[in-house]
Amino acid sequence: MNSPRLTLLEAQHDALVDYLEGHPEGHERGAIVLFRRLHISVEGLPDSDRYIAKEVVFLDESWANSSSAIHFDFKLAPLRELFRRCEEEKLVFGFVHNHPEGQSTFSAMDDQNELALLMAIKNRNGEDITFVSMLWANGVWEARVRAGTSPETAVPVRHTLVLSQPLQIFGYQGSSDDHSEVHARGVAAFGKPFVDKIGSLRVGVVGTGGTGSPLATLGARAGIGEQVLIDDDELARSNLNRFRGLREVDVGEKKSLKLKEYIDSIGLSTKVAAFDAKIDGDPVALDALASCDVVFGCTDDFVGRDVMNIALYVYAQILIDLGLGGRILDDKTGQPVLRYHFGRISTIMPELGQCLYCQDVIRDVWIQTQLARRENPGITDEELKERYLEDGGEEAPGVGPFTSATADFALATLFDLIKPFRRYPLELRKDMFQVGFVKMELSSHQTRGNPECPYCEQHDFLLMKEEYRLGRPMLGKRGEYV
């Protein structure tokens, strides 16, 4: 079995901890978590299933036969309905308990209980199942996964990731010792646990241009364990002013593939997969994105941003989206002058922050305009106006210092999520801020919240079950995983 990863929403984590620690007499307690399993193989990366928590069921007193500070015995018969749901809804059964006064690791009794539960599920649903076990002890999650085909083998998870701010990463299996000299300064600044935590993450980078190439390159040097690069563009000579790792000899080559070659050549532990694809039209690339814990949006493509915006809710991910804006006017001599220019960093989680629509980063009309241009590259502005379409975004020339600086701030944002170091002024939003390159200031523009927003307010897409990927038939049906 591969090295799996678990993801919990902050609300799920908090509810579980409050319940497990809340017995009035300090007894051990238990709960069931139903997981969605994303069983996705990404070429170039080690197999690592994602288990995303969908539902929590507390085993309250009505389930219990007996309990104490060192044991919890409960009825199995009521679990049959949950076993049925696991089979019919393609969910994975997870058992959660705590050790209020016991050891901080799984015990021999835990082994016996897990095997008994696994066999009960296996007898009901067949051997092609997996089973998750989680232990809360001394303020830390320990977790492991068993398979119906090899029940005696318990595989420790790579990490348990809680999507909170700051992030909580438990049980991480890092690799900073492999390149201790490279990561020595990261350890000096943030501690070895930080380097090991970032090494346990799989990070997607959508767009490998002016912001994506420096971000992916510096991310590899910072110790990100795995990266998924997605971009279907070819390198143009005009790109050479700001792209990292690419040269004149690479002009005409695919950006994502050449960037992978460059990162691989550095000789670090980061493993990289690259896709020559548009994220909104390639099911294989979208599946690779779904396998990620964190996604950096480094594209000016509104259709692609729309996909990332819904994906963060469906796949329980962190989205850090980058953009540049500005305005150029001519001076009295006819020479261009930057009136303002900024880099934007938006940080969104399923339960935290406004979505890209509510931040006014994307609009439906901009998406429709872009789709119209794809269908008819020669369409005129007048024809667009006749269809009530308009281009979006702001004038922002791709100049190396600005694109790279924005990427640096974005990667530092991930650092701050893992090990907080920033002190935000009261006027600065944590879900979106801008770096002003002309006035040399940090700011956040205020947006009016939409209480009817299906993404960040109504949560229509949160942990949504997919028949088609992201509910879009053009992206194809899900296979064995849902």
C-alpha positions as a printed Julia matrix, in Angstrom:
482×3 Matrix{Float64}:
   0.0    0.0     0.0
   1.21   3.54   -0.7
   1.82   6.26    1.87
  -1.65   7.8     2.3
  -2.6   11.31    3.41
  -5.63  12.35    5.48
  -7.41  15.71    5.21
  -9.86  17.1     7.78
 -11.77  20.36    7.67
 -11.15  22.56   10.69
 -14.77  22.15   11.86
 -14.47  18.36   11.7
 -11.19  18.38   13.62
 -12.52  20.71   16.31
 -15.74  18.71   16.74
 -13.79  15.46   17.05
 -11.34  16.84   19.61
 -14.1   18.47   21.68
 -16.05  15.22   21.77
 -13.13  12.91   22.48
 -11.88  15.11   25.31
 -15.34  15.92   26.64
 -16.31  12.87   28.69
 -17.31  14.14   32.16
 -15.3   11.4    33.88
 -12.36  11.43   31.51
 -13.26   8.17   29.8
 -12.08   7.06   26.4
 -14.48   7.87   23.58
 -14.91   6.9    19.95
 -16.27   8.22   16.66
 -16.63   7.19   13.04
 -15.35   9.27   10.14
 -16.51   8.45    6.64
 -13.81   9.32    4.12
 -13.72   9.9     0.41
 -10.71   8.16   -1.09
  -8.94   9.74   -4.04
  -6.97   6.83   -5.47
  -5.0    8.64   -8.18
  -1.71   7.62   -9.72
   0.34  10.55  -10.98
   3.17   9.67  -13.33
   6.46  10.78  -11.83
   5.25  10.84   -8.22
   5.0    8.07   -5.63
   1.47   6.74   -5.17
  -0.23   8.49   -2.24
  -3.98   8.23   -1.79
  -5.84  11.19   -0.3
  -8.53  10.39    2.27
 -10.84  13.39    2.65
 -13.14  13.38    5.7
 -16.77  13.78    4.62
 -18.87  12.99    7.69
 -18.37  12.47   11.43
 -20.57  10.17   13.55
 -20.06  10.3    17.32
 -20.35   7.04   19.25
 -22.25   8.49   22.2
 -23.62   6.72   25.25
 -26.34   5.02   23.22
 -23.62   3.08   21.37
 -21.49   2.22   24.41
 -21.42  -1.07   26.3
 -18.81   0.16   28.76
 -15.97   2.67   29.02
 -13.17   3.84   31.26
 -10.04   5.94   31.0
  -8.31   3.06   29.19
 -11.04   1.37   27.13
 -14.19   1.94   25.11
 -16.47  -0.96   24.15
 -19.4   -0.33   21.82
 -22.14  -2.14   19.93
 -21.34  -3.33   16.42
 -24.88  -3.88   15.18
 -25.65  -0.16   14.58
 -22.57   0.03   12.35
 -24.2   -2.08    9.66
 -25.97   0.96    8.23
 -22.61   2.75    7.96
 -21.09  -0.32    6.31
 -23.91  -0.23    3.76
 -23.3    3.43    3.04
 -19.59   2.79    2.56
 -20.38   0.2    -0.08
 -23.12   2.1    -1.9
 -21.54   5.57   -1.71
 -17.96   4.32   -2.19
 -16.78   5.71    1.12
 -14.06   4.47    3.46
 -14.83   3.59    7.07
 -12.63   5.29    9.66
 -12.56   4.56   13.38
 -11.42   7.33   15.74
 -10.7    7.1    19.45
  -8.54   8.66   22.14
  -6.24   7.56   24.99
  -7.05   9.99   27.83
  -4.48   8.5    30.2
  -2.82   5.86   28.08
   0.03   5.63   25.65
   0.48   8.11   22.82
   0.67   5.37   20.18
  -1.63   2.58   19.09
  -1.82  -0.3    21.57
  -2.06  -4.07   21.12
  -5.74  -3.8    22.01
  -6.16  -1.19   19.27
  -4.69  -3.73   16.84
  -7.27  -6.31   17.87
 -10.17  -3.86   17.67
  -9.12  -2.63   14.22
  -8.87  -6.16   12.87
 -12.3   -7.02   14.27
 -13.84  -3.96   12.64
 -12.0   -4.53    9.37
 -13.18  -8.14    9.2
 -16.77  -7.08    9.88
 -16.61  -4.58    6.99
 -14.79  -7.06    4.75
 -17.48  -9.73    5.37
 -20.13  -7.18    4.39
 -18.46  -5.28    1.55
 -15.76  -7.6     0.2
 -11.98  -7.51    0.46
 -11.43  -4.58   -1.92
 -11.72  -2.06    0.9
  -9.48   0.11    3.01
  -9.9    1.04    6.66
  -8.64   4.17    8.43
  -7.78   4.31   12.12
  -7.09   7.56   13.98
  -5.84   8.07   17.52
  -5.98  11.36   19.43
  -3.5   11.39   22.29
  -1.52  14.18   23.97
  -2.84  16.74   21.48
  -1.62  14.87   18.4
  -3.25  12.76   15.71
  -1.68   9.44   14.84
  -3.26   7.6    11.93
  -2.81   4.51    9.79
  -4.57   2.63    7.01
  -5.22  -1.08    6.51
  -6.42  -2.88    3.37
  -8.88  -5.74    3.17
  -6.4   -7.73    1.09
  -3.66  -7.48    3.78
  -5.43  -6.69    7.08
  -2.43  -7.42    9.31
  -0.41  -4.62    7.71
  -1.03  -1.15    9.15
   0.51   1.6     7.0
   1.24   4.91    8.8
  -0.12   7.96    6.97
   2.28  10.48    5.52
   0.39  13.19    7.35
  -2.97  14.24    8.76
  -3.68  17.72    7.45
  -6.22  20.0     9.15
  -7.35  22.87    6.93
  -7.18  25.61    9.52
  -5.28  28.87    9.78
  -2.55  28.14   10.69
  -2.46  24.7     9.15
  -2.17  21.75   11.49
  -0.05  18.92   10.13
   0.28  15.78   12.25
   2.31  12.63   11.79
   4.31  14.15    8.96
   6.98  11.99    7.4
   9.6   14.45    6.22
  12.93  14.06    4.49
  14.94  17.1     5.57
  17.78  14.86    6.75
  18.37  13.82    3.14
  19.58  17.32    2.31
  20.43  18.76    5.71
  22.88  21.31    4.31
  20.36  22.62    1.76
  17.66  23.05    4.41
  19.91  24.27    7.23
  18.74  27.88    6.91
  15.1   26.85    6.78
  15.65  24.87    9.97
  17.42  27.87   11.52
  14.52  30.19   10.68
  11.51  27.94   11.32
  12.72  24.7    12.94
  13.13  21.17   11.64
   9.41  20.3    12.02
   8.61  23.07    9.52
  10.96  21.62    6.91
   9.58  18.12    7.49
   5.99  19.36    7.22
   6.55  21.18    3.94
   8.33  18.07    2.71
   5.2   16.0     3.33
   3.01  18.17    1.06
   2.04  17.65   -2.56
   1.72  21.06   -4.21
   0.12  21.9    -7.56
   1.26  24.85   -9.68
  -1.2   25.79  -12.42
   0.63  28.02  -14.88
   4.42  27.85  -15.14
   5.13  31.32  -16.5
   6.3   34.54  -14.9
   4.94  33.7   -11.43
   4.7   29.9   -11.7
   8.31  29.25  -12.74
   9.95  31.18   -9.86
   7.42  29.79   -7.4
   7.99  26.16   -8.42
  11.77  26.63   -8.51
  12.0   28.28   -5.11
   9.44  25.81   -3.73
  11.73  22.95   -4.69
  14.67  24.67   -3.01
  12.51  25.25    0.1
  11.85  21.52    0.39
   8.32  20.97   -0.98
   8.14  17.19   -1.27
   6.15  16.82   -4.49
   5.02  19.22   -7.2
   2.49  18.94  -10.01
   3.12  21.45  -12.84
   0.29  22.15  -15.29
   0.58  24.43  -18.35
  -0.07  23.89  -22.07
   1.79  26.94  -23.39
   5.05  26.98  -25.32
   7.92  29.22  -24.32
   8.14  32.39  -26.41
  11.15  34.67  -26.71
   9.12  37.41  -25.05
   8.89  35.17  -21.95
  12.64  35.1   -21.37
  12.59  38.37  -19.4
  10.92  36.72  -16.41
  10.97  32.91  -16.61
  13.17  30.94  -14.23
  15.23  28.02  -15.46
  14.45  28.37  -19.17
  16.8   29.56  -21.91
  16.75  30.72  -25.51
  17.35  27.16  -26.64
  14.03  26.24  -24.97
  11.95  28.65  -27.06
   9.13  26.71  -28.7
   9.25  23.97  -26.06
   6.47  23.29  -23.54
   6.93  25.39  -20.43
   5.8   22.81  -17.89
   7.94  20.0   -19.28
  11.08  22.13  -19.53
  10.55  23.53  -16.03
  10.34  19.98  -14.68
  13.64  19.19  -16.41
  15.23  22.23  -14.82
  13.97  21.45  -11.29
  15.06  17.82  -11.64
  18.53  19.01  -12.66
  18.97  20.94   -9.4
  19.44  17.62   -7.63
  17.13  18.07   -4.64
  14.64  15.64   -3.11
  11.57  17.27   -4.68
   9.72  14.96   -7.07
   8.0   16.69  -10.0
   5.22  15.67  -12.39
   4.47  17.89  -15.39
   1.43  18.08  -17.64
   1.2   19.77  -21.02
  -2.5   20.53  -20.59
  -5.23  23.03  -19.81
  -6.65  22.35  -16.38
 -10.21  22.95  -17.58
 -10.11  20.38  -20.38
  -7.76  17.53  -19.49
  -9.14  14.9   -17.06
  -5.69  13.43  -16.33
  -4.26  16.83  -15.38
  -7.34  17.61  -13.27
  -6.98  14.29  -11.46
  -3.34  15.13  -10.73
  -4.48  18.48   -9.35
  -7.09  16.74   -7.17
  -4.3   14.67   -5.62
  -2.62  17.84   -4.26
  -2.86  19.25   -0.74
  -2.08  22.82   -1.83
  -2.63  24.54   -5.18
  -0.94  27.71   -6.43
  -2.88  29.48   -9.18
  -0.26  31.15  -11.37
  -2.32  31.72  -14.5
  -4.15  34.69  -15.97
  -6.65  32.26  -17.5
 -10.14  32.94  -16.09
 -11.48  29.52  -17.13
  -8.62  27.83  -15.31
  -9.19  29.95  -12.23
 -12.85  28.95  -12.27
 -11.8   25.29  -12.16
  -9.41  25.87   -9.25
 -12.08  27.86   -7.43
 -14.54  24.97   -7.42
 -11.84  22.31   -6.93
 -10.7   23.74   -3.61
 -14.17  23.01   -2.17
 -14.76  19.65   -3.85
 -11.29  18.29   -3.05
 -10.71  20.09    0.28
  -7.6   22.01   -0.75
  -5.76  25.22    0.01
  -5.74  27.61   -2.95
  -3.15  30.39   -3.07
  -3.93  32.39   -6.21
  -1.54  34.95   -7.68
  -2.27  37.83  -10.01
  -0.81  41.13  -11.15
  -2.63  44.35  -11.87
  -1.8   47.89  -12.76
  -2.25  50.82  -15.04
   0.1   52.5   -17.49
  -0.27  56.04  -18.83
   1.96  58.15  -21.03
   3.79  61.15  -19.66
   4.06  64.5   -21.44
   6.77  63.17  -23.71
   4.75  60.14  -24.69
   6.79  57.72  -22.61
   4.95  55.05  -20.57
   4.74  55.52  -16.81
   3.52  53.01  -14.26
   0.75  54.78  -12.38
   0.25  51.77  -10.16
   1.31  48.15  -10.24
   0.68  45.41   -7.71
   0.91  41.71   -7.09
  -2.13  40.04   -5.52
  -2.05  36.97   -3.27
  -5.39  35.35   -2.4
  -5.49  32.54    0.17
  -8.67  30.47    0.3
  -9.65  27.32    2.17
 -12.97  25.47    2.12
 -14.12  27.15    5.35
 -11.95  30.28    5.35
 -11.78  33.28    3.04
 -13.86  34.64    0.2
 -13.8   32.7    -3.06
 -12.28  34.14   -6.24
 -15.69  35.34   -7.42
 -16.37  37.23   -4.21
 -12.87  38.71   -4.33
 -13.71  39.96   -7.85
 -10.77  38.06   -9.32
 -13.03  36.27  -11.8
 -16.47  37.05  -13.25
 -18.8   34.99  -15.37
 -18.68  37.52  -18.21
 -14.86  37.35  -18.34
 -15.02  33.56  -18.53
 -17.57  33.69  -21.35
 -15.41  36.2   -23.22
 -12.38  33.99  -22.93
 -14.35  30.97  -24.16
 -15.6   33.03  -27.11
 -12.01  33.97  -28.0
 -10.95  30.34  -27.82
 -13.76  29.36  -30.18
 -13.04  32.24  -32.53
  -9.56  33.75  -32.08
 -10.36  36.42  -34.67
 -13.45  37.78  -32.91
 -13.45  41.58  -32.74
 -14.14  43.84  -29.78
 -17.26  45.04  -31.56
 -18.54  41.5   -31.95
 -17.89  40.9   -28.27
 -19.88  44.0   -27.35
 -22.76  42.81  -29.49
 -22.79  39.65  -27.37
 -22.53  41.69  -24.15
 -19.08  40.3   -23.46
 -16.03  42.09  -22.14
 -12.42  41.31  -21.33
 -11.39  41.24  -17.71
  -8.33  41.88  -15.68
  -6.08  44.9   -15.48
  -3.15  46.08  -17.53
  -0.11  44.43  -15.97
   3.05  43.99  -18.03
   5.0   40.87  -17.17
   8.21  42.34  -15.79
  10.58  39.99  -13.98
  11.03  41.78  -10.65
   7.24  42.12  -10.23
   6.31  38.57  -11.22
   9.11  37.08   -9.12
   8.31  39.26   -6.11
   4.67  38.17   -6.27
   5.75  34.52   -6.39
   8.05  35.08   -3.41
   5.2   36.58   -1.37
   2.95  33.67   -2.33
   5.45  31.01   -1.25
   6.06  32.94    1.98
   2.28  32.8     2.48
   2.48  29.0     2.52
   5.36  29.26    4.99
   3.2   31.46    7.22
   0.34  28.95    7.07
   2.67  26.18    8.27
   4.64  28.21   10.83
   3.11  31.66   11.45
   5.6   34.5    11.45
   3.68  37.44    9.93
   2.08  40.23   11.89
  -0.87  41.43    9.84
  -1.96  45.06   10.25
  -5.64  45.34   11.13
  -6.5   46.78    7.72
  -4.94  43.82    5.88
  -7.05  40.8     5.0
  -5.55  37.36    5.47
  -7.5   35.95    2.52
  -6.26  38.61    0.06
  -3.63  41.31    0.02
  -1.77  43.28   -2.62
   1.9   44.23   -2.8
   2.2   47.71   -4.32
   5.36  48.09   -6.39
   4.92  51.8    -7.11
   3.7   53.18   -3.78
   5.61  50.46   -1.9
   2.72  49.48    0.34
   0.63  46.49    1.32
  -3.14  46.81    0.98
  -6.37  44.85    0.72
  -9.28  46.04   -1.34
 -12.64  45.54    0.3
 -15.25  43.46   -1.5
 -18.91  43.16   -0.72
 -19.78  39.67    0.4
 -22.48  37.77   -1.44
 -24.58  35.76    1.05
 -25.93  33.74   -1.89
 -22.48  32.72   -3.18
 -22.65  28.98   -3.87
 -18.93  28.59   -3.13
 -17.84  30.4     0.03
 -21.23  31.14    1.62
 -23.73  28.42    0.72
 -21.03  25.73    0.33
 -22.94  23.98   -2.43
 -19.72  22.37   -3.67
 -18.13  21.53   -0.31
 -17.07  17.85   -0.4
 -19.48  17.35   -3.31
 -19.94  13.81   -4.58
 -18.87  13.57   -8.21
 -20.44  11.53  -10.93
 -18.61  13.72  -13.44
 -15.42  15.51  -12.45
 -16.42  18.73  -10.69
 -19.97  18.03  -11.9
 -18.96  18.84  -15.5
 -19.75  16.17  -18.12
 -17.07  17.52  -20.47
 -14.43  16.41  -17.94
 -15.65  12.81  -17.91
 -16.95  10.45  -15.26
 -15.04   9.42  -12.22
 -13.52   5.96  -12.31
 -13.05   3.6    -9.37
 -12.62   6.49   -6.91
 -15.3    9.1    -6.23
